[in-house]
XYZ file of C-alpha atoms in Angstrom:
716
model
C 0.818 -0.093 0.276
C 1.802 3.636 -0.773
C 1.199 6.674 0.597
C -0.033 9.797 -0.853
C -0.159 12.740 1.386
C -2.979 12.198 3.542
C -4.856 10.726 1.753
C -4.949 5.988 1.178
C -4.296 5.112 -2.794
C -3.983 0.940 -3.482
C -3.272 -1.034 -5.813
C -4.554 -4.096 -5.041
C -2.426 -7.263 -5.321
C -3.141 -9.841 -8.472
C -4.257 -12.654 -6.309
C -7.215 -10.436 -5.241
C -7.950 -8.632 -8.096
C -8.431 -11.759 -10.143
C -10.612 -13.763 -7.490
C -12.765 -10.482 -7.852
C -12.351 -9.815 -11.883
C -14.243 -13.442 -12.004
C -16.727 -12.953 -9.929
C -17.781 -9.253 -10.894
C -16.856 -8.566 -13.914
C -20.703 -10.582 -15.715
C -22.443 -7.369 -16.233
C -24.755 -8.350 -18.899
C -25.970 -10.672 -17.037
C -29.175 -13.714 -18.243
C -32.132 -10.823 -17.459
C -31.461 -8.812 -20.259
C -30.454 -12.200 -22.749
C -33.984 -13.534 -22.995
C -33.599 -12.180 -26.350
C -31.431 -10.887 -28.693
C -33.036 -7.744 -28.973
C -33.504 -7.561 -25.522
C -29.186 -7.733 -25.362
C -27.350 -4.860 -24.989
C -27.196 -2.970 -28.738
C -24.645 -0.621 -28.283
C -20.861 -2.230 -27.847
C -18.382 -0.240 -27.127
C -16.523 0.833 -30.461
C -12.831 0.282 -30.030
C -12.262 3.730 -32.459
C -14.568 5.358 -30.200
C -12.255 7.188 -27.606
C -13.808 8.280 -23.823
C -11.651 8.921 -21.128
C -8.726 6.484 -19.890
C -8.848 7.090 -15.624
C -12.575 7.476 -14.466
C -13.108 8.066 -10.860
C -15.811 6.935 -9.023
C -17.615 9.589 -6.678
C -19.417 7.429 -4.261
C -19.670 3.840 -2.815
C -21.877 0.609 -2.712
C -23.681 -0.894 -5.040
C -23.312 2.241 -7.904
C -19.845 2.637 -7.917
C -19.784 -1.460 -8.501
C -22.391 -0.879 -11.041
C -20.115 1.890 -12.655
C -16.934 -0.498 -12.639
C -18.799 -2.633 -14.215
C -19.350 -0.674 -17.537
C -15.899 1.027 -17.127
C -14.274 -2.544 -17.347
C -15.915 -3.325 -19.993
C -14.937 -0.270 -22.071
C -11.602 -0.264 -20.977
C -11.299 2.972 -19.260
C -9.379 2.482 -15.222
C -11.113 2.931 -12.661
C -10.397 4.849 -9.234
C -12.994 4.101 -5.815
C -13.274 6.660 -3.303
C -13.685 5.056 0.228
C -14.042 5.931 4.518
C -12.379 4.089 6.691
C -15.481 1.721 7.286
C -15.561 1.009 4.025
C -11.943 0.150 3.199
C -12.206 -3.606 2.481
C -15.765 -3.197 0.674
C -16.078 -4.469 -2.763
C -16.193 -1.635 -4.749
C -12.914 -0.980 -3.302
C -11.108 -4.052 -3.987
C -13.147 -4.523 -7.694
C -11.713 -0.884 -8.943
C -7.509 -0.315 -9.741
C -7.284 2.357 -7.199
C -8.375 3.080 -4.033
C -8.347 6.527 -2.109
C -9.243 7.329 1.833
C -11.401 10.627 1.466
C -12.654 10.226 5.556
C -14.210 8.994 8.346
C -17.573 7.353 8.661
C -19.951 10.648 8.383
C -20.926 11.323 4.996
C -19.639 15.060 5.857
C -16.574 13.647 6.574
C -15.940 11.491 3.723
C -18.280 10.880 0.316
C -19.695 14.540 0.763
C -15.906 16.194 1.928
C -15.808 17.886 -1.685
C -11.793 18.821 -0.728
C -11.102 15.238 -0.195
C -12.731 14.352 -3.550
C -10.901 16.765 -5.177
C -7.159 16.204 -3.999
C -8.238 12.593 -4.741
C -8.938 13.175 -8.273
C -5.722 15.445 -8.636
C -3.271 12.677 -7.255
C -5.068 9.815 -9.550
C -5.094 11.860 -12.288
C -8.234 11.011 -13.459
C -9.939 13.183 -16.405
C -13.305 12.121 -15.223
C -15.749 11.011 -12.404
C -18.861 9.275 -12.385
C -20.759 10.247 -9.448
C -23.089 7.627 -8.967
C -26.229 8.587 -7.328
C -26.999 10.199 -4.102
C -24.122 12.743 -2.282
C -22.442 14.715 -4.360
C -24.543 13.421 -7.772
C -26.556 16.296 -7.751
C -24.350 19.108 -6.258
C -23.883 21.969 -8.558
C -20.679 23.617 -6.672
C -19.476 20.135 -7.345
C -19.288 19.716 -10.671
C -18.204 23.683 -10.751
C -14.919 22.258 -9.216
C -14.420 19.679 -11.381
C -15.055 22.139 -14.311
C -12.535 23.935 -13.110
C -9.425 21.614 -12.682
C -10.323 20.871 -16.433
C -12.057 16.804 -15.534
C -15.039 16.028 -16.648
C -17.978 15.586 -14.696
C -20.345 12.614 -16.132
C -23.725 14.263 -16.268
C -24.916 17.368 -16.765
C -23.537 20.619 -16.907
C -24.366 22.781 -14.176
C -27.352 25.150 -15.543
C -29.048 21.838 -15.673
C -28.202 20.617 -12.409
C -29.041 24.477 -10.797
C -32.635 24.356 -12.128
C -33.790 20.829 -11.732
C -31.779 20.122 -8.407
C -34.150 22.878 -6.846
C -37.991 22.350 -6.910
C -39.605 25.763 -6.436
C -37.298 26.866 -9.958
C -37.570 23.649 -11.767
C -41.040 23.853 -11.156
C -41.452 27.016 -12.535
C -39.397 25.784 -15.874
C -41.611 22.834 -16.743
C -44.553 25.452 -16.267
C -43.229 27.288 -19.239
C -41.974 24.121 -21.064
C -45.836 23.328 -21.120
C -45.468 20.107 -18.978
C -48.265 19.430 -16.592
C -47.768 20.508 -12.826
C -48.872 20.204 -9.763
C -51.227 23.485 -8.038
C -48.824 24.242 -5.162
C -47.072 27.434 -3.561
C -43.918 27.973 -5.896
C -41.747 29.806 -3.271
C -39.415 29.074 -0.542
C -41.381 28.433 2.366
C -39.758 30.146 5.812
C -41.697 29.413 8.876
C -43.638 26.933 10.673
C -46.441 29.577 10.641
C -45.764 30.807 7.177
C -46.356 26.482 5.961
C -49.488 26.482 7.817
C -50.908 30.108 6.054
C -49.695 28.440 2.875
C -51.195 25.100 3.106
C -55.133 26.745 4.285
C -55.079 28.139 1.478
C -53.904 25.445 -0.663
C -56.244 23.125 0.977
C -55.031 19.968 2.829
C -53.405 17.565 2.091
C -50.363 18.639 1.639
C -47.155 17.273 0.378
C -44.177 19.702 2.452
C -40.659 18.423 0.626
C -36.952 20.304 0.833
C -36.484 22.216 -2.354
C -33.302 20.217 -2.781
C -34.091 16.550 -1.978
C -34.825 13.370 -3.236
C -34.984 9.342 -2.550
C -38.040 10.291 -0.575
C -35.549 12.459 2.186
C -37.639 15.379 3.141
C -40.874 14.840 2.078
C -43.829 14.683 5.017
C -47.437 14.628 4.629
C -49.764 16.944 5.933
C -53.918 16.169 6.651
C -53.475 19.714 9.118
C -51.992 22.514 11.203
C -50.465 20.221 13.825
C -49.367 17.807 11.151
C -47.870 20.895 8.630
C -46.035 22.639 12.081
C -44.717 19.079 12.254
C -43.733 18.441 8.567
C -41.926 21.467 8.245
C -39.645 20.813 11.468
C -38.460 17.250 10.562
C -38.402 18.436 6.814
C -36.374 21.110 7.081
C -33.762 18.758 9.769
C -33.780 16.064 7.587
C -32.916 18.307 4.357
C -29.928 19.955 6.207
C -28.855 16.690 7.197
C -28.425 14.572 3.424
C -28.774 17.731 1.668
C -27.075 21.069 3.105
C -29.984 22.839 2.403
C -33.195 23.102 4.334
C -35.136 25.250 1.816
C -38.751 24.078 1.988
C -41.806 24.008 -0.781
C -45.362 22.733 -0.206
C -47.767 21.378 -2.798
C -50.995 19.973 -3.199
C -51.064 15.644 -1.823
C -52.523 14.423 -4.803
C -53.940 11.227 -3.109
C -54.100 7.736 -3.958
C -51.591 8.299 -7.273
C -49.260 6.424 -9.429
C -45.861 7.317 -9.252
C -44.370 6.949 -12.741
C -41.245 8.370 -14.275
C -39.868 9.042 -17.627
C -35.871 7.729 -18.355
C -34.703 10.044 -20.626
C -31.221 10.414 -22.383
C -30.005 14.088 -23.949
C -26.593 15.192 -25.384
C -24.749 17.858 -26.030
C -26.145 18.112 -29.989
C -29.598 19.265 -29.060
C -30.493 15.653 -29.594
C -33.165 14.026 -26.820
C -34.774 10.570 -26.695
C -37.474 9.335 -23.423
C -36.484 5.241 -22.723
C -40.316 4.602 -21.431
C -41.488 4.691 -18.300
C -41.273 2.967 -15.106
C -43.671 2.317 -12.913
C -42.384 3.096 -8.716
C -45.655 3.013 -7.333
C -44.845 0.429 -4.681
C -43.433 2.857 -1.598
C -42.816 3.119 1.952
C -41.870 6.769 3.235
C -42.533 7.902 -0.346
C -39.084 5.930 -0.805
C -39.617 3.110 -3.519
C -39.666 -0.473 -2.434
C -40.277 -1.884 -5.879
C -40.652 -0.607 -9.769
C -41.270 -2.306 -13.406
C -40.655 -1.496 -16.759
C -43.505 -0.863 -18.669
C -45.743 -0.044 -16.578
C -49.672 -1.881 -16.703
C -51.438 1.152 -17.224
C -49.796 3.035 -19.854
C -51.298 3.156 -23.293
C -49.107 4.298 -25.984
C -51.100 7.534 -26.062
C -50.375 8.559 -22.312
C -47.137 6.818 -22.928
C -45.760 9.535 -25.822
C -47.616 12.517 -23.955
C -45.130 11.812 -20.642
C -42.328 10.990 -22.736
C -42.589 14.523 -25.289
C -43.069 16.883 -21.924
C -40.092 15.023 -20.374
C -37.979 15.608 -22.823
C -39.852 19.317 -23.655
C -38.234 19.727 -19.967
C -35.012 18.115 -21.064
C -34.660 20.397 -23.667
C -35.718 23.313 -22.276
C -32.540 23.280 -19.809
C -30.442 22.044 -22.233
C -29.985 18.822 -20.603
C -27.240 16.659 -21.674
C -27.171 12.933 -19.924
C -29.191 10.152 -18.375
C -31.470 11.810 -16.086
C -35.520 11.201 -14.952
C -38.301 12.850 -15.246
C -41.007 11.975 -12.575
C -45.188 12.732 -12.531
C -47.711 11.135 -10.337
C -51.162 10.059 -12.468
C -54.628 10.044 -11.094
C -56.821 7.011 -11.587
C -57.692 8.815 -15.675
C -55.100 9.007 -16.940
C -54.177 12.694 -15.625
C -50.301 13.029 -15.572
C -48.534 16.484 -13.420
C -44.697 16.565 -13.390
C -43.683 15.490 -10.239
C -39.892 16.479 -10.050
C -36.761 15.847 -12.446
C -33.542 13.754 -11.429
C -30.464 15.387 -12.551
C -28.281 11.858 -11.918
C -28.596 8.261 -13.185
C -31.728 6.567 -11.385
C -31.435 3.570 -8.698
C -33.973 2.112 -10.414
C -32.102 2.045 -14.086
C -31.649 -1.812 -14.810
C -35.103 -2.613 -15.718
C -35.055 0.158 -17.731
C -31.953 -1.244 -19.757
C -33.497 -5.414 -19.268
C -36.251 -3.601 -22.021
C -34.534 -1.060 -24.548
C -31.396 -2.399 -24.176
C -29.100 -0.107 -23.879
C -26.481 0.375 -20.774
C -27.106 3.555 -19.190
C -23.757 4.392 -17.929
C -22.243 3.814 -21.063
C -24.520 6.063 -22.287
C -23.844 9.005 -19.853
C -19.697 8.097 -19.945
C -20.270 8.892 -24.470
C -22.516 11.552 -24.055
C -19.747 13.311 -21.006
C -16.933 12.909 -23.936
C -19.621 14.675 -26.126
C -20.197 12.147 -28.885
C -23.831 12.279 -29.918
C -26.477 9.629 -29.334
C -26.547 6.692 -31.888
C -30.031 6.241 -31.404
C -33.409 8.147 -32.833
C -36.570 8.137 -31.030
C -38.028 5.843 -33.443
C -35.451 2.564 -32.707
C -35.943 2.722 -28.768
C -38.099 -0.561 -27.813
C -40.004 -2.313 -25.504
C -38.992 -5.850 -25.652
C -40.836 -8.510 -22.658
C -41.185 -7.204 -19.011
C -38.345 -6.129 -15.969
C -38.998 -5.971 -12.633
C -36.517 -4.786 -9.287
C -36.319 -5.376 -5.478
C -34.398 -3.407 -3.436
C -33.943 -5.514 -0.477
C -32.660 -3.534 2.990
C -31.327 -4.393 5.897
C -34.672 -3.806 7.678
C -37.302 -4.764 9.569
C -40.622 -5.076 7.877
C -42.833 -5.403 10.733
C -41.501 -2.260 12.052
C -43.353 0.621 9.959
C -42.526 -1.347 6.349
C -38.644 -1.034 7.698
C -36.501 0.314 9.907
C -33.599 -0.212 9.660
C -31.426 -2.843 11.064
C -27.098 -3.099 11.124
C -25.048 -6.297 11.560
C -22.051 -8.211 9.467
C -23.573 -10.367 6.737
C -22.157 -13.983 8.382
C -23.620 -15.461 5.215
C -24.757 -14.467 1.635
C -25.577 -16.056 -1.307
C -27.058 -13.870 -4.227
C -29.784 -16.138 -6.907
C -27.527 -15.550 -9.878
C -27.454 -18.962 -11.133
C -30.598 -18.984 -11.973
C -31.307 -17.707 -15.566
C -32.919 -13.798 -15.906
C -31.882 -12.610 -13.428
C -30.037 -9.507 -12.736
C -28.355 -8.387 -8.655
C -27.020 -5.344 -8.183
C -24.471 -5.163 -5.031
C -21.537 -4.313 -3.457
C -21.371 -6.365 -1.068
C -20.328 -9.954 0.014
C -20.329 -12.377 2.639
C -18.326 -10.714 5.864
C -19.577 -7.048 5.381
C -20.909 -4.865 7.634
C -24.261 -2.719 7.127
C -23.570 0.459 9.457
C -25.685 3.173 10.460
C -23.406 5.443 8.428
C -25.216 5.174 4.765
C -27.661 3.630 3.448
C -29.108 0.471 4.444
C -29.839 -1.099 0.906
C -28.034 -4.689 0.386
C -28.873 -5.186 -3.046
C -31.287 -4.303 -6.917
C -33.153 -8.399 -7.638
C -33.906 -7.470 -10.824
C -35.842 -10.305 -12.937
C -36.915 -10.067 -16.646
C -39.411 -11.924 -18.699
C -40.985 -12.017 -22.133
C -43.623 -11.399 -20.625
C -44.696 -9.889 -17.216
C -46.109 -13.376 -15.675
C -42.490 -14.423 -17.100
C -40.747 -11.514 -14.998
C -42.649 -11.889 -11.584
C -42.844 -15.323 -11.537
C -38.844 -15.061 -11.738
C -38.480 -12.904 -8.796
C -40.387 -14.811 -6.728
C -37.992 -17.758 -7.531
C -35.301 -15.207 -7.411
C -36.532 -14.297 -3.140
C -36.580 -17.548 -2.345
C -33.393 -18.131 -3.364
C -31.776 -15.791 -1.875
C -29.547 -16.359 1.018
C -28.936 -13.187 3.375
C -28.045 -14.602 7.608
C -26.641 -12.107 9.555
C -28.815 -8.547 9.437
C -32.916 -8.878 9.297
C -34.149 -8.036 5.388
C -37.366 -7.304 3.897
C -37.457 -10.464 1.734
C -40.552 -11.028 3.480
C -42.182 -8.437 2.290
C -41.009 -7.944 -1.142
C -42.599 -11.722 -1.207
C -45.944 -10.860 -0.179
C -45.987 -7.642 -2.348
C -45.472 -9.251 -5.736
C -47.834 -12.303 -5.300
C -50.685 -10.460 -4.235
C -53.724 -10.568 -6.223
C -53.716 -6.716 -6.419
C -50.155 -6.129 -7.500
C -50.654 -8.845 -10.176
C -53.368 -7.833 -11.555
C -51.748 -4.330 -11.472
C -54.297 -2.451 -9.206
C -51.740 -0.713 -7.641
C -51.268 3.164 -6.187
C -48.451 4.684 -4.008
C -50.873 3.895 -1.009
C -50.604 0.146 -1.411
C -49.068 -0.550 1.236
C -51.362 1.309 4.198
C -54.095 -0.486 1.946
C -52.959 -3.616 2.112
C -51.896 -3.646 5.740
C -53.536 -1.190 7.412
C -52.105 -2.062 10.625
C -48.708 -3.190 9.361
C -46.926 -5.374 7.865
C -47.645 -9.110 9.586
C -45.921 -11.462 7.156
C -47.352 -14.224 5.273
C -50.917 -15.403 6.655
C -50.696 -19.138 6.384
C -54.493 -20.524 5.617
C -54.537 -24.762 6.866
C -52.916 -26.163 4.190
C -49.845 -24.032 4.150
C -49.579 -24.501 8.356
C -49.741 -28.522 7.398
C -47.001 -27.972 4.822
C -45.037 -25.881 7.557
C -45.228 -28.771 10.162
C -44.728 -31.942 7.506
C -41.321 -30.365 6.582
C -40.405 -28.902 9.922
C -41.128 -32.433 11.230
C -39.594 -34.486 8.697
C -36.510 -32.063 8.831
C -36.286 -32.218 12.729
C -36.151 -36.718 11.640
C -33.643 -36.323 8.705
C -31.149 -34.240 11.409
C -32.348 -37.228 14.177
C -30.701 -40.058 11.889
C -27.787 -38.022 10.720
C -27.399 -36.876 14.804
C -27.203 -41.595 14.836
C -23.131 -41.444 14.015
C -20.447 -38.706 14.606
C -17.112 -39.814 13.044
C -18.195 -43.569 12.927
C -19.689 -43.990 16.443
C -22.444 -43.744 18.121
C -24.473 -40.857 19.458
C -26.847 -41.291 22.009
C -29.984 -39.494 19.896
C -32.709 -37.364 21.547
C -35.114 -39.579 20.337
C -35.085 -43.283 19.494
C -34.600 -43.508 16.213
C -34.910 -47.829 15.448
C -37.586 -47.700 14.533
C -39.196 -46.229 11.118
C -41.916 -44.115 12.464
C -41.256 -41.189 15.108
C -44.390 -39.912 16.980
C -44.057 -35.808 17.400
C -45.650 -32.873 18.715
C -44.610 -29.680 16.945
C -45.789 -26.133 18.352
C -46.195 -23.487 15.621
C -47.480 -20.661 16.904
C -49.748 -21.092 20.058
C -50.782 -23.686 18.677
C -49.553 -27.724 18.665
C -50.040 -30.430 16.607
C -49.985 -34.227 16.990
C -47.488 -35.473 13.930
C -46.706 -39.251 13.146
C -43.779 -39.176 10.593
C -43.005 -42.290 7.888
C -39.297 -41.998 6.346
C -38.690 -44.363 3.532
C -35.571 -42.964 1.516
C -35.833 -39.465 0.802
C -39.347 -39.585 0.749
C -41.031 -38.762 4.468
C -44.900 -39.508 4.767
C -46.137 -36.967 7.870
C -49.322 -36.979 8.988
C -50.708 -33.961 10.766
C -53.781 -33.882 12.870
C -54.107 -37.041 11.472
C -54.177 -35.666 7.768
C -51.265 -36.610 5.254
C -48.559 -34.845 3.728
C -46.382 -36.014 1.699
C -42.855 -34.035 1.957
C -40.200 -36.075 -0.643
C -36.291 -34.341 -0.332
C -32.604 -34.412 -0.477
C -31.808 -33.529 3.013
C -28.741 -31.756 3.065
C -28.457 -30.787 6.313
C -25.180 -28.489 5.326
C -27.144 -26.086 2.494
C -28.907 -22.788 3.146
C -31.429 -23.812 1.115
C -34.094 -26.946 0.925
C -36.149 -28.184 -1.993
C -38.816 -30.178 -1.588
C -41.510 -31.208 -3.289
C -44.796 -30.967 -0.839
C -47.805 -33.392 -1.974
C -46.264 -32.885 -5.216
C -45.767 -29.426 -5.749
C -41.866 -27.996 -5.027
C -41.607 -25.900 -2.438
C -37.958 -23.867 -1.714
C -37.825 -23.183 2.323
C -34.649 -22.045 4.236
C -33.611 -23.123 7.506
C -32.513 -20.135 9.289
C -31.426 -22.526 12.384
C -32.234 -25.197 14.554
C -31.019 -26.636 17.835
C -31.052 -29.352 19.829
C -33.910 -28.532 21.825
C -36.036 -28.928 18.486
C -36.342 -25.133 17.616
C -36.178 -25.035 14.008
C -37.110 -21.358 11.697
C -38.105 -21.904 8.670
C -38.351 -19.379 6.202
C -41.619 -20.386 3.994
C -43.005 -18.289 1.386
C -40.789 -15.764 2.366
C -41.620 -15.681 5.527
C -39.995 -17.043 8.923
C -42.354 -19.124 10.882
C -40.677 -20.653 14.889
C -41.239 -24.444 14.967
C -40.704 -26.531 18.220
C -41.167 -30.249 17.777
C -40.804 -32.471 20.503
C -41.353 -35.736 21.112
C -44.721 -36.308 22.793
C -43.111 -37.301 26.204
C -40.946 -33.994 26.232
C -44.216 -31.845 25.359
C -45.812 -33.089 28.004
C -43.167 -32.326 29.963
C -42.356 -28.883 28.732
C -46.196 -28.351 29.734
C -45.186 -27.937 32.636
C -42.449 -25.315 32.459
C -43.365 -21.464 33.665
C -44.188 -18.635 30.652
C -41.522 -16.180 30.635
C -43.353 -13.312 31.534
C -43.654 -10.231 28.643
C -42.113 -6.866 29.110
C -44.121 -3.787 30.703
C -43.077 -1.572 27.658
C -45.733 1.158 28.523
C -43.325 2.674 31.018
C -40.717 2.437 29.436
C -39.628 3.576 25.509
C -36.609 1.815 23.744
C -35.245 2.773 20.617
C -36.698 0.767 17.369
C -34.032 0.735 15.520
C -30.356 1.459 16.002
C -29.054 5.465 15.143
C -28.604 8.788 15.864
C -30.163 10.818 19.281
C -31.050 13.871 17.205
C -32.707 15.542 20.425
C -34.753 15.011 23.217
C -37.524 17.136 24.336
C -37.983 15.861 28.304
C -35.929 15.778 31.778
C -36.755 13.948 35.026
C -39.984 14.928 36.618
C -41.048 16.218 33.135
C -44.581 15.204 32.694
C -46.133 14.032 29.849
C -49.211 13.363 27.275
C -50.154 10.393 25.639
C -48.377 10.959 22.248
C -45.956 14.104 22.976
C -42.270 13.769 21.679
C -40.267 12.390 23.455
C -37.113 12.232 21.659
C -36.029 11.600 17.856
C -34.206 9.358 16.296
C -32.001 9.489 12.979
C -31.124 6.121 10.945
C -29.762 6.099 7.450
C -30.173 10.572 7.789
C -34.913 9.967 8.879
C -35.411 11.382 11.235
C -38.658 9.930 13.910
C -39.927 10.957 16.681
C -40.321 8.828 19.592
C -43.401 9.976 21.386
C -44.986 8.786 24.710
C -47.640 6.075 24.660
C -49.159 7.353 28.113
C -49.986 10.105 30.349
C -46.740 10.193 33.122
C -44.090 11.723 35.218
C -40.529 11.384 33.312
C -38.833 9.018 36.007
C -35.274 8.701 34.078
C -33.891 9.700 31.392
C -31.308 7.452 29.324
C -29.574 8.888 26.158
C -28.870 13.039 25.079
C -28.115 14.604 21.774
C -25.218 13.168 19.801
C -25.667 9.391 21.366
C -25.580 6.738 18.496
C -27.951 3.571 20.100
C -28.726 0.564 19.007
C -32.092 -1.503 18.333
C -33.865 -2.076 21.769
C -31.712 0.137 23.989
C -33.014 1.676 26.711
C -34.076 5.577 26.121
C -36.569 7.215 28.777
C -38.728 5.744 31.702
C -42.063 6.466 32.929
C -43.351 6.426 36.345
């Protein structure tokens, strides 16, 4: 490792680099190869000179994504990293890596001075900003231009015009783009916000002028919610974007969120690359996307595409960008915002058009004209993207989870599946950055085929060590309303008004699950007879081919009888027969079974000698306990654990940083009164009292880091 001033610059040793090239080099995965038309139609031309070296001012999966295309184009790459990312995948994939600061984003990935120093030290000719961080920062683009370094994105005028939601709305109106009614100025105080909201009419959307990605956004239905929304949105906006200005506009209830991908060059050419349906959201952040949309007809699609291009041309846009619209039930559409960067969900557009958008951005940045005309842009097949997060979906549809990936296996062995990730087994998910694990993309000739492939991919995805949102993703894509295309941005709260509870088992599915757990238990008992060739005493008799057991699922006990012959288990659950066939490979995280002639892929998350088994079945993890009849009888005499009284204590529901504590010992608090604010992954969450009481003690203070379950405040 070589030292360069205060920065660390390293070129990985050949063996390590070779392993990563072999693992991560394939970019054009099966999801884009079902038809020859669906493959990338623009192979890099050896006669088309672009850049020798590009620095990627980002981290994680998007940095890896950009590096893959650079490798395809023969361009050397430079990664930047914080101290906690020094062993990250994007650092290992790049040809060079430069340390730019400590873990907090303001000291590393938002540290323009450090990144500019890295650009100079590595003699990079261009910078790709990815998304987030500095990708829409006009000052960063200006500083690069001053150093004669190419910013792979639009020029500063377009960034400023479209990055400011107030200015962008005025420009959109002038360009004859449909816009949402609202206040076109800056909202300065909470009382100003209330007055504006009353004039517009509730409900209203309060959002950061310089924002994006769902941060700094709140829906308000009354004056009190407007005041709270102003406070939280301005704080989140300042934390995420360094700009706390807000705007307010009419909230369109129950809309669809549909966006148009645009691509423009420096010669006045601009294209729209069809739409992406992004209506499945939680906290204004997208969860599942698809392309194309089931809702748009060709007339509406063209009208939206043409307006998106009109807007791009109005600001002399040059690069890949996205124009977002809200669409109501009668297909009226309204401009929401323009993201002047590569969008998170860009892979599904690549799958249906065959274009590598990162390659197109690099070509445009070098000054080349677009290679295609509007009539050349196809819609070939269908593609879905599921955002796989380290989140607990049972808490507000996903509160962040942190930890180390003790086991990690992507489903890339399946055809037409692509996984964009920036992690590997052993990677840490920390509180400092977005909790995304990966983007899981599937492709098919039809929507049904792509959706079925997504279901298979989610079942095959192995993630251990952190809580993840695969249970929610699988429930979404298999829900009848989603399958029929009957969705809106209110999908999650409408389907799960009391919160997400996981897959709700029907009677037949309960029997399948219990039978599978019992058969697995028997297979493990048979395997445990021999340890290195020596007999050991099993926990239940194993000489017989019939096992009489009891199984506990939830609060219910079931009588189970298992007859095993080879790989076939005939199981009777409460007298009902279930045939379970499998290879019973206890070392594999995946458990492929045939249950009553139906293929099921389960995952054994854990099992122990006391009969506790946790199985992932239909995406959701279930706890089952298998005992012999005698053990079950004795277990009934065991005392039950008394649950903790949570009415007098407040624990942190997630890991994060305490932003504010608004009470002290001795204070009287009312039910619903704010006690403290926790920030996790740049989202602020207000913690409130569950009853009227006096504060007994406070166990946290502003600036402290807390873990999930940590005690914050006690009430009398």
